[in-house]
PDB file of C-alpha atoms and ligand atoms in Angstrom:
ATOM      1  CA  MET J1204     122.697 -23.667 189.549  1.00  0.00           C
ATOM      2  CA  ARG J1205     121.311 -21.379 186.851  1.00  0.00           C
ATOM      3  CA  LEU J1206     117.683 -22.327 186.145  1.00  0.00           C
ATOM      4  CA  PHE J1207     114.774 -21.254 183.986  1.00  0.00           C
ATOM      5  CA  PHE J1208     111.381 -22.604 182.958  1.00  0.00           C
ATOM      6  CA  ALA J1209     110.689 -22.743 179.234  1.00  0.00           C
ATOM      7  CA  LEU J1210     108.676 -24.252 176.417  1.00  0.00           C
ATOM      8  CA  GLN J1211     110.715 -26.316 173.973  1.00  0.00           C
ATOM      9  CA  PRO J1212     109.388 -26.792 170.443  1.00  0.00           C
ATOM     10  CA  PRO J1213     108.967 -30.214 168.837  1.00  0.00           C
ATOM     11  CA  ALA J1214     112.055 -31.307 166.874  1.00  0.00           C
ATOM     12  CA  ASP J1215     110.732 -30.334 163.427  1.00  0.00           C
ATOM     13  CA  LEU J1216     109.846 -26.819 164.556  1.00  0.00           C
ATOM     14  CA  ALA J1217     113.185 -26.462 166.366  1.00  0.00           C
ATOM     15  CA  GLU J1218     114.957 -27.419 163.123  1.00  0.00           C
ATOM     16  CA  ALA J1219     112.876 -24.971 161.101  1.00  0.00           C
ATOM     17  CA  LEU J1220     113.528 -22.113 163.526  1.00  0.00           C
ATOM     18  CA  ALA J1221     117.240 -22.940 163.703  1.00  0.00           C
ATOM     19  CA  GLY J1222     117.233 -22.770 159.884  1.00  0.00           C
ATOM     20  CA  GLU J1223     115.699 -19.285 160.078  1.00  0.00           C
ATOM     21  CA  ALA J1224     118.312 -18.360 162.697  1.00  0.00           C
ATOM     22  CA  LEU J1225     121.135 -19.437 160.394  1.00  0.00           C
ATOM     23  CA  THR J1226     119.729 -17.488 157.440  1.00  0.00           C
ATOM     24  CA  LEU J1227     119.233 -14.394 159.598  1.00  0.00           C
ATOM     25  CA  SER J1228     122.720 -14.618 161.107  1.00  0.00           C
ATOM     26  CA  ARG J1229     124.244 -14.818 157.625  1.00  0.00           C
ATOM     27  CA  ARG J1230     122.409 -11.655 156.720  1.00  0.00           C
ATOM     28  CA  TYR J1231     122.881  -9.639 159.922  1.00  0.00           C
ATOM     29  CA  GLY J1232     125.791 -11.288 161.729  1.00  0.00           C
ATOM     30  CA  GLY J1233     125.552 -12.573 165.287  1.00  0.00           C
ATOM     31  CA  ARG J1234     125.358 -16.042 166.804  1.00  0.00           C
ATOM     32  CA  PRO J1235     122.500 -18.283 165.602  1.00  0.00           C
ATOM     33  CA  ALA J1236     120.669 -20.518 168.070  1.00  0.00           C
ATOM     34  CA  ARG J1237     121.217 -24.235 167.612  1.00  0.00           C
ATOM     35  CA  PRO J1238     118.107 -26.428 167.248  1.00  0.00           C
ATOM     36  CA  GLU J1239     118.612 -28.020 170.674  1.00  0.00           C
ATOM     37  CA  SER J1240     118.801 -24.651 172.379  1.00  0.00           C
ATOM     38  CA  ILE J1241     115.649 -23.115 170.878  1.00  0.00           C
ATOM     39  CA  HIS J1242     113.095 -22.295 173.586  1.00  0.00           C
ATOM     40  CA  LEU J1243     110.575 -19.776 174.861  1.00  0.00           C
ATOM     41  CA  THR J1244     111.371 -18.664 178.415  1.00  0.00           C
ATOM     42  CA  LEU J1245     108.428 -18.666 180.840  1.00  0.00           C
ATOM     43  CA  ALA J1246     110.324 -17.595 183.973  1.00  0.00           C
ATOM     44  CA  PHE J1247     114.031 -16.986 184.490  1.00  0.00           C
ATOM     45  CA  LEU J1248     115.104 -17.923 188.020  1.00  0.00           C
ATOM     46  CA  GLY J1249     118.844 -17.394 187.647  1.00  0.00           C
ATOM     47  CA  GLU J1250     121.148 -18.779 190.332  1.00  0.00           C
ATOM     48  CA  VAL J1251     119.255 -21.111 192.683  1.00  0.00           C
ATOM     49  CA  ALA J1252     120.742 -22.945 195.665  1.00  0.00           C
ATOM     50  CA  ALA J1253     120.654 -26.745 195.273  1.00  0.00           C
ATOM     51  CA  GLU J1254     118.581 -27.151 198.429  1.00  0.00           C
ATOM     52  CA  ARG J1255     115.786 -25.079 196.832  1.00  0.00           C
ATOM     53  CA  LEU J1256     115.506 -27.432 193.842  1.00  0.00           C
ATOM     54  CA  PRO J1257     112.735 -29.569 195.415  1.00  0.00           C
ATOM     55  CA  ASP J1258     110.605 -26.429 195.917  1.00  0.00           C
ATOM     56  CA  VAL J1259     111.227 -25.347 192.323  1.00  0.00           C
ATOM     57  CA  LEU J1260     110.184 -28.775 191.043  1.00  0.00           C
ATOM     58  CA  ALA J1261     107.098 -28.742 193.266  1.00  0.00           C
ATOM     59  CA  ALA J1262     106.106 -25.360 191.823  1.00  0.00           C
ATOM     60  CA  GLY J1263     106.382 -26.759 188.282  1.00  0.00           C
ATOM     61  CA  ARG J1264     104.375 -29.869 189.185  1.00  0.00           C
ATOM     62  CA  ALA J1265     101.630 -27.744 190.763  1.00  0.00           C
ATOM     63  CA  VAL J1266     100.886 -25.955 187.476  1.00  0.00           C
ATOM     64  CA  GLN J1267      97.585 -27.134 186.031  1.00  0.00           C
ATOM     65  CA  VAL J1268      96.758 -25.546 182.718  1.00  0.00           C
ATOM     66  CA  PRO J1269      95.557 -27.123 179.491  1.00  0.00           C
ATOM     67  CA  GLU J1270      97.622 -27.727 176.364  1.00  0.00           C
ATOM     68  CA  PHE J1271      97.458 -24.975 173.753  1.00  0.00           C
ATOM     69  CA  ASP J1272      98.708 -23.986 170.315  1.00  0.00           C
ATOM     70  CA  LEU J1273     100.942 -21.054 169.476  1.00  0.00           C
ATOM     71  CA  THR J1274     101.426 -19.553 166.044  1.00  0.00           C
ATOM     72  CA  ILE J1275     104.932 -18.274 165.485  1.00  0.00           C
ATOM     73  CA  ASP J1276     104.367 -15.549 162.922  1.00  0.00           C
ATOM     74  CA  ARG J1277     106.846 -12.677 163.259  1.00  0.00           C
ATOM     75  CA  PHE J1278     110.462 -11.638 163.613  1.00  0.00           C
ATOM     76  CA  ALA J1279     111.666  -8.734 165.719  1.00  0.00           C
ATOM     77  CA  LEU J1280     114.924  -7.274 166.950  1.00  0.00           C
ATOM     78  CA  TRP J1281     115.752  -5.780 170.324  1.00  0.00           C
ATOM     79  CA  PRO J1282     118.442  -3.240 169.422  1.00  0.00           C
ATOM     80  CA  HIS J1283     119.442  -2.733 173.078  1.00  0.00           C
ATOM     81  CA  ASN J1284     120.762  -6.300 173.413  1.00  0.00           C
ATOM     82  CA  GLY J1285     121.091  -7.383 169.768  1.00  0.00           C
ATOM     83  CA  VAL J1286     118.650 -10.281 170.138  1.00  0.00           C
ATOM     84  CA  LEU J1287     116.714 -11.151 167.001  1.00  0.00           C
ATOM     85  CA  TRP J1288     113.681 -13.208 167.959  1.00  0.00           C
ATOM     86  CA  ALA J1289     110.539 -14.888 166.714  1.00  0.00           C
ATOM     87  CA  GLY J1290     107.229 -13.979 168.299  1.00  0.00           C
ATOM     88  CA  CYS J1291     103.729 -15.346 168.278  1.00  0.00           C
ATOM     89  CA  ALA J1292     100.318 -14.157 167.184  1.00  0.00           C
ATOM     90  CA  PRO J1293      98.168 -12.628 169.904  1.00  0.00           C
ATOM     91  CA  PRO J1294      96.131 -13.299 171.938  1.00  0.00           C
ATOM     92  CA  ALA J1295      98.057 -16.483 172.957  1.00  0.00           C
ATOM     93  CA  ASP J1296      95.685 -16.953 175.915  1.00  0.00           C
ATOM     94  CA  GLY J1297      96.894 -20.471 176.680  1.00  0.00           C
ATOM     95  CA  LEU J1298     100.480 -19.284 176.982  1.00  0.00           C
ATOM     96  CA  PHE J1299      99.566 -16.378 179.256  1.00  0.00           C
ATOM     97  CA  ARG J1300      97.553 -18.738 181.434  1.00  0.00           C
ATOM     98  CA  LEU J1301     100.592 -20.979 181.779  1.00  0.00           C
ATOM     99  CA  VAL J1302     102.920 -18.088 182.599  1.00  0.00           C
ATOM    100  CA  THR J1303     100.465 -16.641 185.117  1.00  0.00           C
ATOM    101  CA  ASP J1304      99.931 -19.960 186.884  1.00  0.00           C
ATOM    102  CA  LEU J1305     103.623 -20.847 186.935  1.00  0.00           C
ATOM    103  CA  ARG J1306     104.609 -17.445 188.294  1.00  0.00           C
ATOM    104  CA  GLU J1307     101.882 -17.650 190.955  1.00  0.00           C
ATOM    105  CA  GLN J1308     103.268 -21.002 192.067  1.00  0.00           C
ATOM    106  CA  LEU J1309     106.785 -19.553 192.225  1.00  0.00           C
ATOM    107  CA  ARG J1310     105.649 -16.537 194.249  1.00  0.00           C
ATOM    108  CA  ALA J1311     103.673 -18.795 196.607  1.00  0.00           C
ATOM    109  CA  SER J1312     106.903 -20.684 197.340  1.00  0.00           C
ATOM    110  CA  SER J1313     108.982 -17.486 197.561  1.00  0.00           C
ATOM    111  CA  ILE J1314     111.101 -18.534 194.574  1.00  0.00           C
ATOM    112  CA  ALA J1315     112.525 -15.418 192.956  1.00  0.00           C
ATOM    113  CA  PHE J1316     112.486 -14.882 189.190  1.00  0.00           C
ATOM    114  CA  ASP J1317     113.315 -12.028 186.828  1.00  0.00           C
ATOM    115  CA  GLY J1318     111.302 -10.035 184.356  1.00  0.00           C
ATOM    116  CA  GLY J1319     108.047 -10.192 186.262  1.00  0.00           C
ATOM    117  CA  SER J1320     106.624  -6.875 185.139  1.00  0.00           C
ATOM    118  CA  ARG J1321     105.793  -7.487 181.479  1.00  0.00           C
ATOM    119  CA  PHE J1322     105.974 -10.825 179.709  1.00  0.00           C
ATOM    120  CA  ILE J1323     106.910 -10.628 176.018  1.00  0.00           C
ATOM    121  CA  PRO J1324     106.824 -14.124 174.515  1.00  0.00           C
ATOM    122  CA  HIS J1325     109.904 -14.525 172.369  1.00  0.00           C
ATOM    123  CA  VAL J1326     112.106 -17.240 170.920  1.00  0.00           C
ATOM    124  CA  SER J1327     115.662 -15.921 170.620  1.00  0.00           C
ATOM    125  CA  LEU J1328     117.062 -16.855 167.204  1.00  0.00           C
ATOM    126  CA  VAL J1329     120.237 -14.800 166.844  1.00  0.00           C
ATOM    127  CA  ARG J1330     122.253 -13.137 169.584  1.00  0.00           C
ATOM    128  CA  ARG J1331     124.720 -10.291 169.297  1.00  0.00           C
ATOM    129  CA  VAL J1332     123.290  -8.810 166.138  1.00  0.00           C
ATOM    130  CA  ARG J1333     124.974  -5.463 165.687  1.00  0.00           C
ATOM    131  CA  THR J1334     122.853  -3.018 163.826  1.00  0.00           C
ATOM    132  CA  HIS J1335     122.936   0.628 162.951  1.00  0.00           C
ATOM    133  CA  GLY J1336     119.430   1.742 162.219  1.00  0.00           C
ATOM    134  CA  LYS J1337     116.457  -0.331 161.196  1.00  0.00           C
ATOM    135  CA  LEU J1338     116.810  -3.856 159.823  1.00  0.00           C
ATOM    136  CA  GLU J1339     114.699  -5.117 156.953  1.00  0.00           C
ATOM    137  CA  LEU J1340     113.358  -8.235 158.595  1.00  0.00           C
ATOM    138  CA  PRO J1341     112.063 -11.099 156.467  1.00  0.00           C
ATOM    139  CA  ALA J1342     108.383 -11.536 155.713  1.00  0.00           C
ATOM    140  CA  PRO J1343     106.267 -13.039 158.487  1.00  0.00           C
ATOM    141  CA  ILE J1344     106.119 -16.775 158.819  1.00  0.00           C
ATOM    142  CA  SER J1345     103.359 -18.988 160.119  1.00  0.00           C
ATOM    143  CA  ARG J1346     104.301 -22.059 162.058  1.00  0.00           C
ATOM    144  CA  CYS J1347     102.044 -23.905 164.451  1.00  0.00           C
ATOM    145  CA  TRP J1348     103.524 -24.984 167.785  1.00  0.00           C
ATOM    146  CA  ALA J1349     101.422 -27.478 169.739  1.00  0.00           C
ATOM    147  CA  CYS J1350     102.456 -26.994 173.394  1.00  0.00           C
ATOM    148  CA  SER J1351     101.844 -30.036 175.550  1.00  0.00           C
ATOM    149  CA  ASP J1352     104.544 -29.652 178.197  1.00  0.00           C
ATOM    150  CA  PHE J1353     107.087 -27.250 179.628  1.00  0.00           C
ATOM    151  CA  ALA J1354     110.436 -27.818 181.277  1.00  0.00           C
ATOM    152  CA  LEU J1355     112.770 -26.726 184.033  1.00  0.00           C
ATOM    153  CA  ILE J1356     116.135 -26.202 182.361  1.00  0.00           C
ATOM    154  CA  ARG J1357     119.588 -25.847 183.832  1.00  0.00           C
ATOM    155  CA  SER J1358     121.835 -23.485 181.897  1.00  0.00           C
ATOM    156  CA  ARG J1359     125.615 -23.552 181.834  1.00  0.00           C
ATOM    157  CA  LEU J1360     127.161 -20.565 180.105  1.00  0.00           C
ATOM    158  CA  MET J1361     130.058 -21.671 177.905  1.00  0.00           C
ATOM    159  CA  ALA J1362     132.252 -19.733 175.500  1.00  0.00           C
ATOM    160  CA  ALA J1363     130.664 -21.526 172.527  1.00  0.00           C
ATOM    161  CA  GLY J1364     127.160 -20.657 173.761  1.00  0.00           C
ATOM    162  CA  PRO J1365     124.908 -21.861 176.549  1.00  0.00           C
ATOM    163  CA  ASP J1366     124.523 -25.535 177.324  1.00  0.00           C
ATOM    164  CA  TYR J1367     120.979 -26.383 178.419  1.00  0.00           C
ATOM    165  CA  ALA J1368     119.916 -29.579 180.186  1.00  0.00           C
ATOM    166  CA  VAL J1369     116.314 -30.453 181.028  1.00  0.00           C
ATOM    167  CA  VAL J1370     116.003 -31.108 184.766  1.00  0.00           C
ATOM    168  CA  GLU J1371     112.354 -32.181 184.545  1.00  0.00           C
ATOM    169  CA  SER J1372     109.519 -31.725 182.123  1.00  0.00           C
ATOM    170  CA  PHE J1373     105.945 -31.091 183.208  1.00  0.00           C
ATOM    171  CA  PRO J1374     102.956 -32.207 181.129  1.00  0.00           C
ATOM    172  CA  LEU J1375     100.086 -29.786 180.555  1.00  0.00           C
ATOM    173  CA  LEU J1376      96.518 -30.990 181.056  1.00  0.00           C
ATOM    174  CA  PRO J1377      94.732 -32.610 178.116  1.00  0.00           C
ATOM    175  CA  ARG J1378      92.869 -30.027 176.061  1.00  0.00           C
ATOM    176  CA  GLY J1379      89.521 -28.933 177.464  1.00  0.00           C
ATOM    177  CA  LEU J1380      90.451 -29.689 181.070  1.00  0.00           C
ATOM    178  CA  SER J1381      91.134 -26.912 183.533  1.00  0.00           C
ATOM    179  CA  ARG J1382      91.731 -26.705 187.239  1.00  0.00           C
ATOM    180  CA  GLU J1383      88.235 -25.393 188.089  1.00  0.00           C
ATOM    181  CA  PRO J1384      85.611 -27.912 187.017  1.00  0.00           C
ATOM    182  CA  PRO J1385      82.440 -26.208 185.687  1.00  0.00           C
ATOM    183  CA  ASN J1386      79.615 -26.225 188.264  1.00  0.00           C
TER     184      ASN J1386
HETATM  185  P1  ATP W1780     123.853 -16.312 176.799  1.00  0.00           P
HETATM  186  O1  ATP W1780     123.583 -15.625 178.106  1.00  0.00           O
HETATM  187  O2  ATP W1780     125.199 -17.009 176.740  1.00  0.00           O
HETATM  188  O3  ATP W1780     123.595 -15.461 175.598  1.00  0.00           O
HETATM  189  P2  ATP W1780     121.248 -17.515 177.118  1.00  0.00           P
HETATM  190  O4  ATP W1780     120.779 -16.111 177.377  1.00  0.00           O
HETATM  191  O5  ATP W1780     120.507 -18.335 176.129  1.00  0.00           O
HETATM  192  O6  ATP W1780     122.788 -17.522 176.711  1.00  0.00           O
HETATM  193  P3  ATP W1780     120.849 -17.827 179.884  1.00  0.00           P
HETATM  194  O7  ATP W1780     121.461 -16.474 180.131  1.00  0.00           O
HETATM  195  O8  ATP W1780     121.129 -18.917 180.849  1.00  0.00           O
HETATM  196  O9  ATP W1780     121.245 -18.350 178.460  1.00  0.00           O
HETATM  197  O10 ATP W1780     119.289 -17.590 179.814  1.00  0.00           O
HETATM  198  C1  ATP W1780     118.380 -18.623 179.660  1.00  0.00           C
HETATM  199  C2  ATP W1780     117.070 -18.029 179.165  1.00  0.00           C
HETATM  200  O11 ATP W1780     116.564 -17.092 180.126  1.00  0.00           O
HETATM  201  C3  ATP W1780     117.216 -17.227 177.868  1.00  0.00           C
HETATM  202  O12 ATP W1780     116.009 -17.355 177.114  1.00  0.00           O
HETATM  203  C4  ATP W1780     117.352 -15.817 178.321  1.00  0.00           C
HETATM  204  O13 ATP W1780     116.882 -14.886 177.373  1.00  0.00           O
HETATM  205  C5  ATP W1780     116.457 -15.797 179.558  1.00  0.00           C
HETATM  206  N1  ATP W1780     116.966 -14.838 180.512  1.00  0.00           N
HETATM  207  C6  ATP W1780     118.244 -14.700 180.910  1.00  0.00           C
HETATM  208  N2  ATP W1780     118.380 -13.715 181.811  1.00  0.00           N
HETATM  209  C7  ATP W1780     117.138 -13.208 181.993  1.00  0.00           C
HETATM  210  C8  ATP W1780     116.597 -12.176 182.803  1.00  0.00           C
HETATM  211  N3  ATP W1780     117.353 -11.458 183.620  1.00  0.00           N
HETATM  212  N4  ATP W1780     115.269 -11.950 182.741  1.00  0.00           N
HETATM  213  C9  ATP W1780     114.488 -12.668 181.928  1.00  0.00           C
HETATM  214  N5  ATP W1780     114.917 -13.656 181.130  1.00  0.00           N
HETATM  215  C10 ATP W1780     116.234 -13.931 181.152  1.00  0.00           C
HETATM  216 MG1   MG W1781     121.674 -14.771 178.801  1.00  0.00          MG
END
């Protein structure tokens, strides 16, 4: 099965971002993300054998990082793959903590994932944008995303676009708690 870990926005933010995706796709072409498919990938595992699923779930459950907020505040385009995406304001420490911990858990269980070298937080909004030269992207936005859990998602690639199903979601720790208690 094709698996990845991701953050999924609350419904109102997913709707708002899908609205942006639609507007952008009307302007630049390409395939807009649907609200239910909007996510921020934390680790892409790709094809995983069914017998490894318990280890993958255990890795997700072992993550212990506190809840955090993200501010989605920018649009960008990757010309090499035609993905137009929304990004977040740095430093996004909480997010990087989550990604670091999750990836450590995966490595500890010898679960392979892609894109390990440099993590660029992005929410794909429109795919297959074809551009010649620089796009005039819309003005920055500012939307708060309160992150209180993340999910393991199974992806099925269909002609009409990917079909995602949550396998399990993993709560983050209440704010202010971390794995190492202060001494
Ligand atoms: P499609 O491939 O049909 O455009 P998709 O990319 O949304 O759909 P998947 O290919 O299953 O669906 O990918 C799921 C998520 O993992 C997406 O956010 C995608 O950008 C990310 N992803 C896919 N392949 C990789 C990879 N090799 N490295 C890092 N992230 C990846
Ligand atoms: Mg893909």
